Amino acid sequence: MPSDLSPIDKAKFVAAKRAARFVEPGMRVGLGTGSTAAWLVRCLGELVRDEGLRFTGVPTSTRTAQLAREEGIKVIGLDEARWLDLTIDGADEFDGDLNLIKGGGGALLQEKIVATASDRMVVIADISKQVEALGAFPLPVEVIPFGWQTTKTLVEESLVGLDVLGRSSTLRMNGEAPFITDEGNYILDLHLHRIANPRQLSLVLNQVPGVVENGLFLDICDHVIVGHGDGRVEVRNINEGIVSTERFDFLEEENLFTDLGD
Ligand code: 5RP
């Protein structure tokens, strides 16, 4: 019930609602993970039920797969789809070049594989995810459980000499036990505070034995759809900046978008 939502959930909802318009009949679409991506899946489910939209979803987590099936979306795996038209996903941070930190929900590995296997990646986010420089959000790094404490030490040592403001890391927990990803791995959260050179950092981290993947998504995202708590939603393109601004009016019909011009 959108009118009952908090401003942050309204922002996520309008971004997701706008992003759903990117999905065209017959497309193979990567479905992200997290609270914003969950809004997207619900919006797409509505289009499937109410407007007969037919497309195939490739989920990036077991959570998203379950929700998509509940919403009546046809779901297949990436091995069946092989290549996708589009992936729509949330993010923990995005900068002016549309580089991202992802993995706050622990699904970064499947998310990165699926987004990389897509012609286009569209990120949906509330305005709080926008940053000048990446790194205030702890950078998730997926590591295999074997020898994880050694991997943690090696990861921290690999940061010496890199332009970051912190070098500590913590094992992500789920209550008393380590958080386990869909691939059976652990997550180290790196408290870097500011990442001056994301490209260099990503290369260095992925050289450490035991590291499976890191949560930096560089040169992968093409569009960011930014939602605001008052119902405004901006579509930004990597080449053109802000390409459109619209407003979703929560007091009116749910489907009403007012064009505010470019
Ligand atoms: C999951 C992710 C999410 O996209 C990211 O954490 C944003 O989540 P939310 O939409 O709940 O803020 O990367 O691994």
PDB file of C-alpha atoms and ligand atoms in Angstrom:
ATOM      1  CA  MET A   1       0.000   0.000   0.000  1.00  0.00           C
ATOM      2  CA  PRO A   2       2.326   2.769  -1.288  1.00  0.00           C
ATOM      3  CA  SER A   3       0.665   5.712   0.530  1.00  0.00           C
ATOM      4  CA  ASP A   4       1.468   4.070   3.897  1.00  0.00           C
ATOM      5  CA  LEU A   5       5.187   3.763   3.197  1.00  0.00           C
ATOM      6  CA  SER A   6       8.053   5.576   4.912  1.00  0.00           C
ATOM      7  CA  PRO A   7       9.849   8.172   2.711  1.00  0.00           C
ATOM      8  CA  ILE A   8      12.744   5.777   2.093  1.00  0.00           C
ATOM      9  CA  ASP A   9      10.420   2.971   1.019  1.00  0.00           C
ATOM     10  CA  LYS A  10       8.495   5.392  -1.198  1.00  0.00           C
ATOM     11  CA  ALA A  11      11.806   6.346  -2.819  1.00  0.00           C
ATOM     12  CA  LYS A  12      12.658   2.684  -3.420  1.00  0.00           C
ATOM     13  CA  PHE A  13       9.170   1.959  -4.705  1.00  0.00           C
ATOM     14  CA  VAL A  14       9.093   4.782  -7.274  1.00  0.00           C
ATOM     15  CA  ALA A  15      12.556   3.836  -8.560  1.00  0.00           C
ATOM     16  CA  ALA A  16      11.415   0.230  -8.948  1.00  0.00           C
ATOM     17  CA  LYS A  17       8.116   1.229 -10.553  1.00  0.00           C
ATOM     18  CA  ARG A  18       9.927   3.356 -13.133  1.00  0.00           C
ATOM     19  CA  ALA A  19      12.496   0.631 -13.810  1.00  0.00           C
ATOM     20  CA  ALA A  20       9.764  -1.905 -14.531  1.00  0.00           C
ATOM     21  CA  ARG A  21       9.044   0.098 -17.710  1.00  0.00           C
ATOM     22  CA  PHE A  22      12.433  -0.973 -19.066  1.00  0.00           C
ATOM     23  CA  VAL A  23      11.162  -4.555 -19.324  1.00  0.00           C
ATOM     24  CA  GLU A  24       9.717  -5.393 -22.736  1.00  0.00           C
ATOM     25  CA  PRO A  25       7.838  -8.509 -23.877  1.00  0.00           C
ATOM     26  CA  GLY A  26      10.102 -11.485 -24.532  1.00  0.00           C
ATOM     27  CA  MET A  27      13.118 -10.076 -22.675  1.00  0.00           C
ATOM     28  CA  ARG A  28      15.398 -12.107 -20.446  1.00  0.00           C
ATOM     29  CA  VAL A  29      15.861  -9.971 -17.340  1.00  0.00           C
ATOM     30  CA  GLY A  30      18.265 -10.332 -14.419  1.00  0.00           C
ATOM     31  CA  LEU A  31      16.405  -9.735 -11.159  1.00  0.00           C
ATOM     32  CA  GLY A  32      18.507  -8.263  -8.352  1.00  0.00           C
ATOM     33  CA  THR A  33      18.436  -8.866  -4.633  1.00  0.00           C
ATOM     34  CA  GLY A  34      17.541  -6.601  -1.690  1.00  0.00           C
ATOM     35  CA  SER A  35      14.628  -4.469  -0.573  1.00  0.00           C
ATOM     36  CA  THR A  36      14.617  -2.206  -3.663  1.00  0.00           C
ATOM     37  CA  ALA A  37      14.885  -5.184  -6.015  1.00  0.00           C
ATOM     38  CA  ALA A  38      12.011  -6.812  -4.114  1.00  0.00           C
ATOM     39  CA  TRP A  39       9.859  -3.788  -4.998  1.00  0.00           C
ATOM     40  CA  LEU A  40      10.841  -4.276  -8.615  1.00  0.00           C
ATOM     41  CA  VAL A  41       9.800  -7.926  -8.564  1.00  0.00           C
ATOM     42  CA  ARG A  42       6.438  -6.947  -7.068  1.00  0.00           C
ATOM     43  CA  CYS A  43       5.924  -4.229  -9.716  1.00  0.00           C
ATOM     44  CA  LEU A  44       6.793  -6.717 -12.471  1.00  0.00           C
ATOM     45  CA  GLY A  45       4.443  -9.268 -10.961  1.00  0.00           C
ATOM     46  CA  GLU A  46       1.681  -6.666 -11.199  1.00  0.00           C
ATOM     47  CA  LEU A  47       2.472  -6.125 -14.895  1.00  0.00           C
ATOM     48  CA  VAL A  48       2.424  -9.890 -15.495  1.00  0.00           C
ATOM     49  CA  ARG A  49      -0.973 -10.270 -13.806  1.00  0.00           C
ATOM     50  CA  ASP A  50      -2.698  -7.056 -14.907  1.00  0.00           C
ATOM     51  CA  GLU A  51      -1.197  -6.359 -18.325  1.00  0.00           C
ATOM     52  CA  GLY A  52      -0.148  -9.802 -19.500  1.00  0.00           C
ATOM     53  CA  LEU A  53       3.553  -8.867 -19.727  1.00  0.00           C
ATOM     54  CA  ARG A  54       5.527 -11.978 -20.680  1.00  0.00           C
ATOM     55  CA  PHE A  55       9.238 -12.049 -19.961  1.00  0.00           C
ATOM     56  CA  THR A  56      11.696 -14.414 -18.301  1.00  0.00           C
ATOM     57  CA  GLY A  57      13.459 -13.563 -15.046  1.00  0.00           C
ATOM     58  CA  VAL A  58      16.912 -14.730 -14.001  1.00  0.00           C
ATOM     59  CA  PRO A  59      17.121 -14.230 -10.218  1.00  0.00           C
ATOM     60  CA  THR A  60      20.359 -13.373  -8.391  1.00  0.00           C
ATOM     61  CA  SER A  61      19.493 -15.187  -5.155  1.00  0.00           C
ATOM     62  CA  THR A  62      17.216 -17.870  -3.748  1.00  0.00           C
ATOM     63  CA  ARG A  63      15.243 -15.090  -2.011  1.00  0.00           C
ATOM     64  CA  THR A  64      14.548 -13.303  -5.279  1.00  0.00           C
ATOM     65  CA  ALA A  65      13.758 -16.573  -7.074  1.00  0.00           C
ATOM     66  CA  GLN A  66      11.137 -17.410  -4.457  1.00  0.00           C
ATOM     67  CA  LEU A  67       9.530 -13.957  -4.599  1.00  0.00           C
ATOM     68  CA  ALA A  68       9.515 -13.941  -8.413  1.00  0.00           C
ATOM     69  CA  ARG A  69       7.769 -17.318  -8.531  1.00  0.00           C
ATOM     70  CA  GLU A  70       5.208 -16.108  -5.964  1.00  0.00           C
ATOM     71  CA  GLU A  71       4.574 -13.095  -8.217  1.00  0.00           C
ATOM     72  CA  GLY A  72       3.888 -15.340 -11.208  1.00  0.00           C
ATOM     73  CA  ILE A  73       7.100 -14.455 -13.090  1.00  0.00           C
ATOM     74  CA  LYS A  74       8.648 -17.188 -15.224  1.00  0.00           C
ATOM     75  CA  VAL A  75      12.070 -17.959 -13.740  1.00  0.00           C
ATOM     76  CA  ILE A  76      15.065 -19.693 -15.312  1.00  0.00           C
ATOM     77  CA  GLY A  77      18.734 -19.984 -14.322  1.00  0.00           C
ATOM     78  CA  LEU A  78      21.631 -18.198 -15.993  1.00  0.00           C
ATOM     79  CA  ASP A  79      22.919 -21.424 -17.540  1.00  0.00           C
ATOM     80  CA  GLU A  80      19.657 -21.737 -19.434  1.00  0.00           C
ATOM     81  CA  ALA A  81      19.429 -18.049 -20.339  1.00  0.00           C
ATOM     82  CA  ARG A  82      23.161 -17.691 -21.161  1.00  0.00           C
ATOM     83  CA  TRP A  83      22.856 -13.965 -22.000  1.00  0.00           C
ATOM     84  CA  LEU A  84      20.366 -11.342 -20.827  1.00  0.00           C
ATOM     85  CA  ASP A  85      18.824  -8.235 -22.315  1.00  0.00           C
ATOM     86  CA  LEU A  86      18.784  -6.356 -19.067  1.00  0.00           C
ATOM     87  CA  THR A  87      19.513  -6.636 -15.355  1.00  0.00           C
ATOM     88  CA  ILE A  88      17.802  -4.431 -12.776  1.00  0.00           C
ATOM     89  CA  ASP A  89      19.259  -4.406  -9.272  1.00  0.00           C
ATOM     90  CA  GLY A  90      19.734  -2.241  -6.192  1.00  0.00           C
ATOM     91  CA  ALA A  91      23.037  -0.880  -4.857  1.00  0.00           C
ATOM     92  CA  ASP A  92      24.585   0.158  -1.574  1.00  0.00           C
ATOM     93  CA  GLU A  93      26.418   3.130  -3.119  1.00  0.00           C
ATOM     94  CA  PHE A  94      26.756   4.696  -6.565  1.00  0.00           C
ATOM     95  CA  ASP A  95      29.082   7.481  -7.654  1.00  0.00           C
ATOM     96  CA  GLY A  96      28.985  10.029 -10.492  1.00  0.00           C
ATOM     97  CA  ASP A  97      30.497   7.504 -12.936  1.00  0.00           C
ATOM     98  CA  LEU A  98      27.792   4.964 -11.978  1.00  0.00           C
ATOM     99  CA  ASN A  99      30.349   2.737 -10.295  1.00  0.00           C
ATOM    100  CA  LEU A 100      28.813   0.807  -7.430  1.00  0.00           C
ATOM    101  CA  ILE A 101      29.318  -0.929  -4.135  1.00  0.00           C
ATOM    102  CA  LYS A 102      27.022  -3.930  -3.873  1.00  0.00           C
ATOM    103  CA  GLY A 103      26.690  -6.933  -1.616  1.00  0.00           C
ATOM    104  CA  GLY A 104      24.993  -5.435   1.423  1.00  0.00           C
ATOM    105  CA  GLY A 105      22.448  -8.218   1.008  1.00  0.00           C
ATOM    106  CA  GLY A 106      25.165 -10.829   0.536  1.00  0.00           C
ATOM    107  CA  ALA A 107      24.333 -11.697  -3.089  1.00  0.00           C
ATOM    108  CA  LEU A 108      27.196  -9.886  -4.821  1.00  0.00           C
ATOM    109  CA  LEU A 109      28.640 -12.932  -6.582  1.00  0.00           C
ATOM    110  CA  GLN A 110      25.515 -13.969  -8.473  1.00  0.00           C
ATOM    111  CA  GLU A 111      24.620 -10.281  -8.950  1.00  0.00           C
ATOM    112  CA  LYS A 112      27.974  -9.539 -10.587  1.00  0.00           C
ATOM    113  CA  ILE A 113      27.866 -12.589 -12.848  1.00  0.00           C
ATOM    114  CA  VAL A 114      24.297 -11.852 -13.936  1.00  0.00           C
ATOM    115  CA  ALA A 115      24.891  -8.103 -14.482  1.00  0.00           C
ATOM    116  CA  THR A 116      28.051  -8.796 -16.481  1.00  0.00           C
ATOM    117  CA  ALA A 117      26.110 -11.233 -18.665  1.00  0.00           C
ATOM    118  CA  SER A 118      23.577  -8.518 -19.586  1.00  0.00           C
ATOM    119  CA  ASP A 119      23.430  -6.023 -22.432  1.00  0.00           C
ATOM    120  CA  ARG A 120      22.429  -3.330 -19.927  1.00  0.00           C
ATOM    121  CA  MET A 121      22.420  -2.935 -16.158  1.00  0.00           C
ATOM    122  CA  VAL A 122      19.916  -0.577 -14.553  1.00  0.00           C
ATOM    123  CA  VAL A 123      20.394   0.272 -10.878  1.00  0.00           C
ATOM    124  CA  ILE A 124      17.449   1.337  -8.756  1.00  0.00           C
ATOM    125  CA  ALA A 125      18.217   3.271  -5.593  1.00  0.00           C
ATOM    126  CA  ASP A 126      16.946   5.887  -3.194  1.00  0.00           C
ATOM    127  CA  ILE A 127      18.889   9.140  -3.180  1.00  0.00           C
ATOM    128  CA  SER A 128      20.765   8.224   0.043  1.00  0.00           C
ATOM    129  CA  LYS A 129      22.871   5.750  -2.004  1.00  0.00           C
ATOM    130  CA  GLN A 130      24.472   8.537  -4.032  1.00  0.00           C
ATOM    131  CA  VAL A 131      28.065   9.378  -2.981  1.00  0.00           C
ATOM    132  CA  GLU A 132      30.955  11.571  -4.143  1.00  0.00           C
ATOM    133  CA  ALA A 133      33.442   8.745  -3.568  1.00  0.00           C
ATOM    134  CA  LEU A 134      32.749   5.089  -2.872  1.00  0.00           C
ATOM    135  CA  GLY A 135      33.745   3.537   0.441  1.00  0.00           C
ATOM    136  CA  ALA A 136      31.667   4.893   3.318  1.00  0.00           C
ATOM    137  CA  PHE A 137      29.615   1.699   3.010  1.00  0.00           C
ATOM    138  CA  PRO A 138      31.783  -1.284   4.060  1.00  0.00           C
ATOM    139  CA  LEU A 139      32.934  -3.112   0.936  1.00  0.00           C
ATOM    140  CA  PRO A 140      31.677  -6.732   0.893  1.00  0.00           C
ATOM    141  CA  VAL A 141      34.196  -9.338  -0.244  1.00  0.00           C
ATOM    142  CA  GLU A 142      33.079 -12.949  -0.696  1.00  0.00           C
ATOM    143  CA  VAL A 143      35.663 -15.493   0.508  1.00  0.00           C
ATOM    144  CA  ILE A 144      35.648 -19.265   0.740  1.00  0.00           C
ATOM    145  CA  PRO A 145      35.278 -20.629   4.303  1.00  0.00           C
ATOM    146  CA  PHE A 146      38.537 -22.636   4.126  1.00  0.00           C
ATOM    147  CA  GLY A 147      41.263 -20.600   5.848  1.00  0.00           C
ATOM    148  CA  TRP A 148      39.117 -17.484   5.996  1.00  0.00           C
ATOM    149  CA  GLN A 149      41.104 -15.975   8.874  1.00  0.00           C
ATOM    150  CA  THR A 150      44.282 -16.209   6.781  1.00  0.00           C
ATOM    151  CA  THR A 151      42.418 -14.726   3.818  1.00  0.00           C
ATOM    152  CA  LYS A 152      41.225 -11.891   6.082  1.00  0.00           C
ATOM    153  CA  THR A 153      44.809 -11.113   7.122  1.00  0.00           C
ATOM    154  CA  LEU A 154      46.002 -11.265   3.506  1.00  0.00           C
ATOM    155  CA  VAL A 155      43.167  -8.985   2.388  1.00  0.00           C
ATOM    156  CA  GLU A 156      44.047  -6.420   5.074  1.00  0.00           C
ATOM    157  CA  GLU A 157      47.749  -6.615   4.150  1.00  0.00           C
ATOM    158  CA  SER A 158      46.916  -6.184   0.465  1.00  0.00           C
ATOM    159  CA  LEU A 159      45.430  -2.770   1.320  1.00  0.00           C
ATOM    160  CA  VAL A 160      48.765  -1.373   2.540  1.00  0.00           C
ATOM    161  CA  GLY A 161      49.909   1.238   0.043  1.00  0.00           C
ATOM    162  CA  LEU A 162      46.441   1.640  -1.509  1.00  0.00           C
ATOM    163  CA  ASP A 163      44.637   4.958  -1.237  1.00  0.00           C
ATOM    164  CA  VAL A 164      41.982   3.996   1.341  1.00  0.00           C
ATOM    165  CA  LEU A 165      41.248   5.547   4.736  1.00  0.00           C
ATOM    166  CA  GLY A 166      40.828   2.307   6.733  1.00  0.00           C
ATOM    167  CA  ARG A 167      42.077  -1.279   6.512  1.00  0.00           C
ATOM    168  CA  SER A 168      40.069  -3.276   9.046  1.00  0.00           C
ATOM    169  CA  SER A 169      37.605  -5.970   8.066  1.00  0.00           C
ATOM    170  CA  THR A 170      34.928  -7.942   9.867  1.00  0.00           C
ATOM    171  CA  LEU A 171      33.380 -11.321   9.173  1.00  0.00           C
ATOM    172  CA  ARG A 172      29.687 -10.841   8.436  1.00  0.00           C
ATOM    173  CA  MET A 173      27.566 -12.680  10.998  1.00  0.00           C
ATOM    174  CA  ASN A 174      24.041 -14.046  11.035  1.00  0.00           C
ATOM    175  CA  GLY A 175      23.368 -14.095  14.770  1.00  0.00           C
ATOM    176  CA  GLU A 176      26.028 -16.260  16.405  1.00  0.00           C
ATOM    177  CA  ALA A 177      27.160 -17.950  13.166  1.00  0.00           C
ATOM    178  CA  PRO A 178      28.894 -16.600  10.052  1.00  0.00           C
ATOM    179  CA  PHE A 179      26.577 -15.360   7.316  1.00  0.00           C
ATOM    180  CA  ILE A 180      26.602 -17.937   4.503  1.00  0.00           C
ATOM    181  CA  THR A 181      26.051 -16.862   0.897  1.00  0.00           C
ATOM    182  CA  ASP A 182      23.990 -18.807  -1.651  1.00  0.00           C
ATOM    183  CA  GLU A 183      27.304 -20.267  -2.867  1.00  0.00           C
ATOM    184  CA  GLY A 184      28.228 -21.462   0.636  1.00  0.00           C
ATOM    185  CA  ASN A 185      30.859 -18.761   1.196  1.00  0.00           C
ATOM    186  CA  TYR A 186      31.564 -16.122   3.855  1.00  0.00           C
ATOM    187  CA  ILE A 187      31.565 -12.336   3.506  1.00  0.00           C
ATOM    188  CA  LEU A 188      34.263 -10.009   4.829  1.00  0.00           C
ATOM    189  CA  ASP A 189      33.116  -6.390   5.170  1.00  0.00           C
ATOM    190  CA  LEU A 190      36.028  -4.009   4.562  1.00  0.00           C
ATOM    191  CA  HIS A 191      35.901  -0.727   6.482  1.00  0.00           C
ATOM    192  CA  LEU A 192      37.753   1.461   3.996  1.00  0.00           C
ATOM    193  CA  HIS A 193      35.807   4.740   4.553  1.00  0.00           C
ATOM    194  CA  ARG A 194      36.978   6.153   1.220  1.00  0.00           C
ATOM    195  CA  ILE A 195      38.167   4.400  -1.943  1.00  0.00           C
ATOM    196  CA  ALA A 196      40.264   6.725  -4.124  1.00  0.00           C
ATOM    197  CA  ASN A 197      41.031   4.157  -6.830  1.00  0.00           C
ATOM    198  CA  PRO A 198      38.284   1.498  -7.077  1.00  0.00           C
ATOM    199  CA  ARG A 199      39.808  -0.112 -10.169  1.00  0.00           C
ATOM    200  CA  GLN A 200      43.157  -0.727  -8.514  1.00  0.00           C
ATOM    201  CA  LEU A 201      41.477  -1.954  -5.337  1.00  0.00           C
ATOM    202  CA  SER A 202      39.271  -4.411  -7.215  1.00  0.00           C
ATOM    203  CA  LEU A 203      42.258  -5.905  -9.055  1.00  0.00           C
ATOM    204  CA  VAL A 204      44.304  -6.202  -5.849  1.00  0.00           C
ATOM    205  CA  LEU A 205      41.501  -7.856  -3.852  1.00  0.00           C
ATOM    206  CA  ASN A 206      40.765 -10.451  -6.527  1.00  0.00           C
ATOM    207  CA  GLN A 207      44.439 -11.508  -6.506  1.00  0.00           C
ATOM    208  CA  VAL A 208      44.220 -12.734  -2.891  1.00  0.00           C
ATOM    209  CA  PRO A 209      43.822 -16.543  -2.666  1.00  0.00           C
ATOM    210  CA  GLY A 210      40.513 -17.350  -1.018  1.00  0.00           C
ATOM    211  CA  VAL A 211      38.776 -14.259  -2.376  1.00  0.00           C
ATOM    212  CA  VAL A 212      35.966 -15.213  -4.734  1.00  0.00           C
ATOM    213  CA  GLU A 213      34.753 -11.732  -5.724  1.00  0.00           C
ATOM    214  CA  ASN A 214      34.440  -8.212  -4.381  1.00  0.00           C
ATOM    215  CA  GLY A 215      31.445  -5.877  -4.326  1.00  0.00           C
ATOM    216  CA  LEU A 216      32.865  -3.172  -6.617  1.00  0.00           C
ATOM    217  CA  PHE A 217      30.832  -3.015  -9.845  1.00  0.00           C
ATOM    218  CA  LEU A 218      32.939  -0.912 -12.200  1.00  0.00           C
ATOM    219  CA  ASP A 219      31.851   0.021 -15.735  1.00  0.00           C
ATOM    220  CA  ILE A 220      28.915  -2.400 -15.486  1.00  0.00           C
ATOM    221  CA  CYS A 221      25.990  -0.063 -14.800  1.00  0.00           C
ATOM    222  CA  ASP A 222      24.477   2.019 -17.627  1.00  0.00           C
ATOM    223  CA  HIS A 223      21.464   3.639 -15.960  1.00  0.00           C
ATOM    224  CA  VAL A 224      20.639   4.620 -12.393  1.00  0.00           C
ATOM    225  CA  ILE A 225      17.033   5.316 -11.473  1.00  0.00           C
ATOM    226  CA  VAL A 226      17.008   7.462  -8.367  1.00  0.00           C
ATOM    227  CA  GLY A 227      13.910   7.636  -6.201  1.00  0.00           C
ATOM    228  CA  HIS A 228      13.052  10.431  -3.730  1.00  0.00           C
ATOM    229  CA  GLY A 229      10.743  10.295  -0.736  1.00  0.00           C
ATOM    230  CA  ASP A 230       8.369  12.869  -2.284  1.00  0.00           C
ATOM    231  CA  GLY A 231       7.697  10.618  -5.278  1.00  0.00           C
ATOM    232  CA  ARG A 232      10.200  12.187  -7.710  1.00  0.00           C
ATOM    233  CA  VAL A 233      12.218   9.776  -9.767  1.00  0.00           C
ATOM    234  CA  GLU A 234      15.193  10.605 -11.994  1.00  0.00           C
ATOM    235  CA  VAL A 235      16.548   8.432 -14.761  1.00  0.00           C
ATOM    236  CA  ARG A 236      20.283   8.947 -15.232  1.00  0.00           C
ATOM    237  CA  ASN A 237      22.312   7.601 -18.089  1.00  0.00           C
ATOM    238  CA  ILE A 238      26.092   7.097 -17.965  1.00  0.00           C
ATOM    239  CA  ASN A 239      26.533   9.155 -21.142  1.00  0.00           C
ATOM    240  CA  GLU A 240      23.860  11.830 -20.814  1.00  0.00           C
ATOM    241  CA  GLY A 241      23.459  12.498 -17.070  1.00  0.00           C
ATOM    242  CA  ILE A 242      19.866  13.087 -15.950  1.00  0.00           C
ATOM    243  CA  VAL A 243      17.664  12.197 -18.909  1.00  0.00           C
ATOM    244  CA  SER A 244      14.241  12.551 -17.311  1.00  0.00           C
ATOM    245  CA  THR A 245      12.510  13.463 -14.075  1.00  0.00           C
ATOM    246  CA  GLU A 246       9.018  12.318 -13.218  1.00  0.00           C
ATOM    247  CA  ARG A 247       6.818  12.361 -10.145  1.00  0.00           C
ATOM    248  CA  PHE A 248       4.688   9.584  -8.777  1.00  0.00           C
ATOM    249  CA  ASP A 249       1.691  10.978  -6.968  1.00  0.00           C
ATOM    250  CA  PHE A 250       0.850   8.731  -4.016  1.00  0.00           C
ATOM    251  CA  LEU A 251      -2.455  10.460  -3.404  1.00  0.00           C
ATOM    252  CA  GLU A 252      -3.704   9.758  -6.877  1.00  0.00           C
ATOM    253  CA  GLU A 253      -3.962   6.489  -8.718  1.00  0.00           C
ATOM    254  CA  GLU A 254      -0.982   4.223  -8.169  1.00  0.00           C
ATOM    255  CA  ASN A 255      -0.033   4.234 -11.844  1.00  0.00           C
ATOM    256  CA  LEU A 256       0.087   7.992 -12.323  1.00  0.00           C
ATOM    257  CA  PHE A 257       3.459   9.495 -13.257  1.00  0.00           C
ATOM    258  CA  THR A 258       3.620  13.217 -13.948  1.00  0.00           C
ATOM    259  CA  ASP A 259       6.323  14.229 -16.419  1.00  0.00           C
ATOM    260  CA  LEU A 260       8.357  17.129 -14.998  1.00  0.00           C
ATOM    261  CA  GLY A 261      10.332  17.590 -18.202  1.00  0.00           C
ATOM    262  CA  ASP A 262      13.982  16.869 -18.911  1.00  0.00           C
TER     263      ASP A 262
HETATM  264  C1  5RP B   1      22.446  -7.301  -2.309  1.00  0.00           C
HETATM  265  C2  5RP B   1      22.733  -5.941  -2.833  1.00  0.00           C
HETATM  266  C3  5RP B   1      21.617  -4.938  -2.758  1.00  0.00           C
HETATM  267  O1  5RP B   1      21.330  -4.539  -4.041  1.00  0.00           O
HETATM  268  C4  5RP B   1      22.078  -3.769  -1.953  1.00  0.00           C
HETATM  269  O2  5RP B   1      22.493  -4.243  -0.692  1.00  0.00           O
HETATM  270  C5  5RP B   1      20.968  -2.744  -1.803  1.00  0.00           C
HETATM  271  O3  5RP B   1      19.942  -3.301  -1.000  1.00  0.00           O
HETATM  272  P1  5RP B   1      18.631  -2.476  -0.654  1.00  0.00           P
HETATM  273  O4  5RP B   1      17.882  -2.291  -1.909  1.00  0.00           O
HETATM  274  O5  5RP B   1      17.911  -3.368   0.340  1.00  0.00           O
HETATM  275  O6  5RP B   1      19.052  -1.163  -0.032  1.00  0.00           O
HETATM  276  O7  5RP B   1      23.786  -5.645  -3.319  1.00  0.00           O
HETATM  277  O8  5RP B   1      23.590  -8.094  -2.346  1.00  0.00           O
END
